[in-house]
Amino acid sequence: MTDALNTLPDSQTADQPSDQELKAKRKKSLSFVALIVILAVILYLIWKLFFNHSVSTDNAYVGAETATVTSMVTGQVAEVLVSDTHQVKKGDLLVVVDNRDAKIALAQAQAELAKAKRQYKQTSANSNSLNSQIYVSDDVIHSAEAQVAKAQADAGKAQDELQRRSQLAASGAISKEELSTAQSAVNTAKASLDVAQAGLNQAKSSQKAAQSNKAANDALIQGSNENSAPDVLVAQTRVEQALLDLERTQIKAPFDGVVTSRKIQVGQRVAPGSVLLMVVPLSQLYVDANFKESQLENVQPGQKVALTSDLYGDSVEYQGTVVGFSGGTGSAFALIPAQNATGNWIKVVQRLPVRIQLDPKELAEHPLRVGLSMEAKIDLTSK
């Protein structure tokens, strides 16, 4: 029994590893971990140098600069020639507004234009007539001046006769009746002189009035003709506005596209600014790809982008080009922006919209629609 007790510790001691073996195992484990870390670093460097040439996202959607077609005139809708999903070409007629009011306004504007031209002709004729009156008034003034001279001579003669008769009356050579007659003749001559002088003044005043009227008429037509007079130009502008309003009763497509969101019916009354429908340009679509902010370090405008849509799957690949970046993230322009100045703030990786232009030829072969989901992959080496 004593031998058994003596042999038990020796067997346990033989089963336990020595310190050297433990150190060897520990060294081997650390070497294995170091090897894994070195391999990971090497793989990361290989990926970084040779394979990290693109960034991708599936948070991308098709967009377009849609046209909201509105009415420019007031009136009742007479015809609606399109419906939703209709494809239209630039200049195709979409909606017709009742044009009878516009035709009446055009006729009134044309009548005002004709009246303005006639008034210009009348003003021009008045200037010629006033010019003739000025020439005639010269003759009238000369005649009035002759009448004044004659009246002055008669008044002087009558005054001389009165003076002689006054001297004779003092000596009793003539009667008082003859002296009174001479005095009456002087008074009559003076009155005739006053009348002649008034006639001369009236003739001069008439000439000045004619000259003033002519100057006023000349100011109205000076430097212009029948087509360039101010009143005529104003009337012509009203005619052009009426023509434009008449043309706007026929609402046409601004470009090629598909009609959507039709909101108008026949018989409905519209006013300027009323929304009628929308036109989506299918040949001018783009993609807004929302990349994480950590992906955009090396993204630049002009880089090529490979895109696929959920509509066609991976069998159809679009080739796009980075156009630019949005001015801010979606949350920055939200109706109620996020308020991060709180005690329970948690950092969230933000996404920035990147605008990608699509090839019109590829869109013609495989049409897309606004709002469809896309996957975008930017080639960072394609500058």
Short mmCIF file of N, CA and C in Angstrom, two decimals, residues 23-83:
data_model
loop_
_atom_site.label_atom_id
_atom_site.label_comp_id
_atom_site.label_asym_id
_atom_site.label_seq_id
_atom_site.Cartn_x
_atom_site.Cartn_y
_atom_site.Cartn_z
N LYS A 23 4.73 27.08 -22.39
CA LYS A 23 5.28 28.22 -23.10
C LYS A 23 5.28 27.98 -24.60
N ALA A 24 5.58 26.75 -24.99
CA ALA A 24 5.60 26.43 -26.43
C ALA A 24 4.20 26.55 -27.04
N LYS A 25 3.20 26.04 -26.30
CA LYS A 25 1.83 26.13 -26.80
C LYS A 25 1.38 27.59 -26.87
N ARG A 26 1.73 28.37 -25.82
CA ARG A 26 1.34 29.78 -25.82
C ARG A 26 2.01 30.54 -26.97
N LYS A 27 3.23 30.23 -27.21
CA LYS A 27 3.96 30.88 -28.31
C LYS A 27 3.35 30.50 -29.65
N LYS A 28 2.96 29.22 -29.74
CA LYS A 28 2.33 28.77 -30.99
C LYS A 28 1.00 29.46 -31.23
N SER A 29 0.21 29.62 -30.16
CA SER A 29 -1.10 30.30 -30.29
C SER A 29 -0.91 31.77 -30.68
N LEU A 30 0.06 32.43 -30.04
CA LEU A 30 0.29 33.84 -30.38
C LEU A 30 0.78 33.99 -31.82
N SER A 31 1.60 33.05 -32.22
CA SER A 31 2.08 33.09 -33.62
C SER A 31 0.92 32.91 -34.59
N PHE A 32 -0.02 32.02 -34.23
CA PHE A 32 -1.17 31.79 -35.10
C PHE A 32 -2.05 33.04 -35.19
N VAL A 33 -2.27 33.70 -34.05
CA VAL A 33 -3.05 34.94 -34.04
C VAL A 33 -2.36 36.02 -34.84
N ALA A 34 -1.04 36.13 -34.65
CA ALA A 34 -0.31 37.15 -35.41
C ALA A 34 -0.38 36.88 -36.91
N LEU A 35 -0.32 35.58 -37.26
CA LEU A 35 -0.42 35.22 -38.67
C LEU A 35 -1.78 35.63 -39.25
N ILE A 36 -2.84 35.41 -38.45
CA ILE A 36 -4.19 35.79 -38.91
C ILE A 36 -4.29 37.30 -39.09
N VAL A 37 -3.71 38.05 -38.13
CA VAL A 37 -3.76 39.52 -38.23
C VAL A 37 -2.98 39.99 -39.45
N ILE A 38 -1.83 39.39 -39.69
CA ILE A 38 -1.02 39.79 -40.86
C ILE A 38 -1.75 39.46 -42.16
N LEU A 39 -2.38 38.29 -42.20
CA LEU A 39 -3.15 37.93 -43.41
C LEU A 39 -4.32 38.89 -43.62
N ALA A 40 -4.97 39.28 -42.53
CA ALA A 40 -6.09 40.22 -42.65
C ALA A 40 -5.62 41.57 -43.17
N VAL A 41 -4.48 42.04 -42.66
CA VAL A 41 -3.94 43.31 -43.14
C VAL A 41 -3.57 43.21 -44.60
N ILE A 42 -2.95 42.09 -44.99
CA ILE A 42 -2.56 41.90 -46.39
C ILE A 42 -3.80 41.87 -47.29
N LEU A 43 -4.81 41.13 -46.86
CA LEU A 43 -6.05 41.07 -47.66
C LEU A 43 -6.70 42.45 -47.77
N TYR A 44 -6.69 43.22 -46.68
CA TYR A 44 -7.28 44.57 -46.72
C TYR A 44 -6.51 45.46 -47.68
N LEU A 45 -5.17 45.35 -47.62
CA LEU A 45 -4.37 46.17 -48.53
C LEU A 45 -4.60 45.78 -49.98
N ILE A 46 -4.71 44.47 -50.23
CA ILE A 46 -4.99 44.01 -51.59
C ILE A 46 -6.35 44.53 -52.05
N TRP A 47 -7.34 44.42 -51.17
CA TRP A 47 -8.69 44.92 -51.53
C TRP A 47 -8.68 46.43 -51.75
N LYS A 48 -7.93 47.12 -50.88
CA LYS A 48 -7.88 48.58 -50.97
C LYS A 48 -7.19 49.04 -52.24
N LEU A 49 -6.13 48.33 -52.62
CA LEU A 49 -5.34 48.76 -53.77
C LEU A 49 -5.89 48.26 -55.09
N PHE A 50 -6.48 47.09 -55.13
CA PHE A 50 -6.85 46.47 -56.40
C PHE A 50 -8.35 46.28 -56.60
N PHE A 51 -9.13 46.26 -55.54
CA PHE A 51 -10.55 45.95 -55.69
C PHE A 51 -11.48 47.06 -55.20
N ASN A 52 -10.98 48.03 -54.45
CA ASN A 52 -11.82 49.11 -53.91
C ASN A 52 -11.92 50.24 -54.94
N HIS A 53 -12.55 49.96 -56.08
CA HIS A 53 -12.65 50.93 -57.16
C HIS A 53 -14.08 51.36 -57.43
N SER A 54 -14.99 51.02 -56.56
CA SER A 54 -16.39 51.38 -56.81
C SER A 54 -17.14 51.47 -55.49
N VAL A 55 -18.24 52.22 -55.54
CA VAL A 55 -19.19 52.29 -54.43
C VAL A 55 -20.58 52.07 -55.02
N SER A 56 -21.43 51.45 -54.26
CA SER A 56 -22.75 51.10 -54.79
C SER A 56 -23.81 51.33 -53.73
N THR A 57 -25.05 51.42 -54.21
CA THR A 57 -26.21 51.56 -53.33
C THR A 57 -27.45 51.09 -54.06
N ASP A 58 -28.40 50.57 -53.31
CA ASP A 58 -29.70 50.22 -53.88
C ASP A 58 -30.77 51.23 -53.48
N ASN A 59 -30.34 52.29 -52.80
CA ASN A 59 -31.26 53.37 -52.42
C ASN A 59 -31.22 54.45 -53.50
N ALA A 60 -31.77 54.11 -54.66
CA ALA A 60 -31.75 55.01 -55.81
C ALA A 60 -33.08 54.93 -56.52
N TYR A 61 -33.53 56.07 -57.07
CA TYR A 61 -34.85 56.13 -57.67
C TYR A 61 -34.81 57.01 -58.92
N VAL A 62 -35.68 56.69 -59.87
CA VAL A 62 -35.76 57.43 -61.12
C VAL A 62 -36.54 58.72 -60.88
N GLY A 63 -36.03 59.81 -61.45
CA GLY A 63 -36.71 61.11 -61.35
C GLY A 63 -36.74 61.80 -62.70
N ALA A 64 -37.43 62.92 -62.78
CA ALA A 64 -37.53 63.69 -64.02
C ALA A 64 -37.97 65.10 -63.70
N GLU A 65 -37.59 66.03 -64.59
CA GLU A 65 -38.05 67.42 -64.49
C GLU A 65 -39.41 67.51 -65.18
N THR A 66 -40.46 67.15 -64.47
CA THR A 66 -41.79 67.11 -65.06
C THR A 66 -42.31 68.52 -65.32
N ALA A 67 -43.22 68.63 -66.28
CA ALA A 67 -43.83 69.92 -66.62
C ALA A 67 -45.27 69.93 -66.13
N THR A 68 -45.58 70.89 -65.29
CA THR A 68 -46.96 71.08 -64.84
C THR A 68 -47.66 72.03 -65.82
N VAL A 69 -48.59 71.50 -66.58
CA VAL A 69 -49.27 72.29 -67.60
C VAL A 69 -50.41 73.05 -66.94
N THR A 70 -50.39 74.39 -67.06
CA THR A 70 -51.42 75.23 -66.47
C THR A 70 -52.08 76.09 -67.53
N SER A 71 -53.22 76.65 -67.18
CA SER A 71 -53.93 77.55 -68.09
C SER A 71 -53.38 78.96 -67.95
N MET A 72 -53.29 79.68 -69.08
CA MET A 72 -52.83 81.06 -69.09
C MET A 72 -53.98 82.04 -69.28
N VAL A 73 -55.19 81.52 -69.51
CA VAL A 73 -56.35 82.37 -69.77
C VAL A 73 -57.51 81.89 -68.91
N THR A 74 -58.53 82.72 -68.87
CA THR A 74 -59.76 82.36 -68.18
C THR A 74 -60.80 81.91 -69.19
N GLY A 75 -61.50 80.83 -68.88
CA GLY A 75 -62.52 80.35 -69.79
C GLY A 75 -63.00 78.97 -69.41
N GLN A 76 -63.91 78.46 -70.22
CA GLN A 76 -64.47 77.13 -70.00
C GLN A 76 -63.79 76.12 -70.92
N VAL A 77 -63.46 74.96 -70.38
CA VAL A 77 -62.77 73.93 -71.16
C VAL A 77 -63.74 73.37 -72.20
N ALA A 78 -63.33 73.45 -73.47
CA ALA A 78 -64.17 72.95 -74.56
C ALA A 78 -63.81 71.52 -74.94
N GLU A 79 -62.50 71.19 -74.91
CA GLU A 79 -62.07 69.85 -75.29
C GLU A 79 -60.87 69.45 -74.44
N VAL A 80 -60.80 68.15 -74.13
CA VAL A 80 -59.62 67.55 -73.52
C VAL A 80 -59.24 66.37 -74.40
N LEU A 81 -58.10 66.47 -75.07
CA LEU A 81 -57.74 65.52 -76.11
C LEU A 81 -56.83 64.40 -75.63
N VAL A 82 -56.42 64.40 -74.36
CA VAL A 82 -55.51 63.38 -73.86
C VAL A 82 -56.01 62.87 -72.51
N SER A 83 -55.48 61.71 -72.14
CA SER A 83 -55.74 61.14 -70.83
C SER A 83 -54.44 60.64 -70.25
#
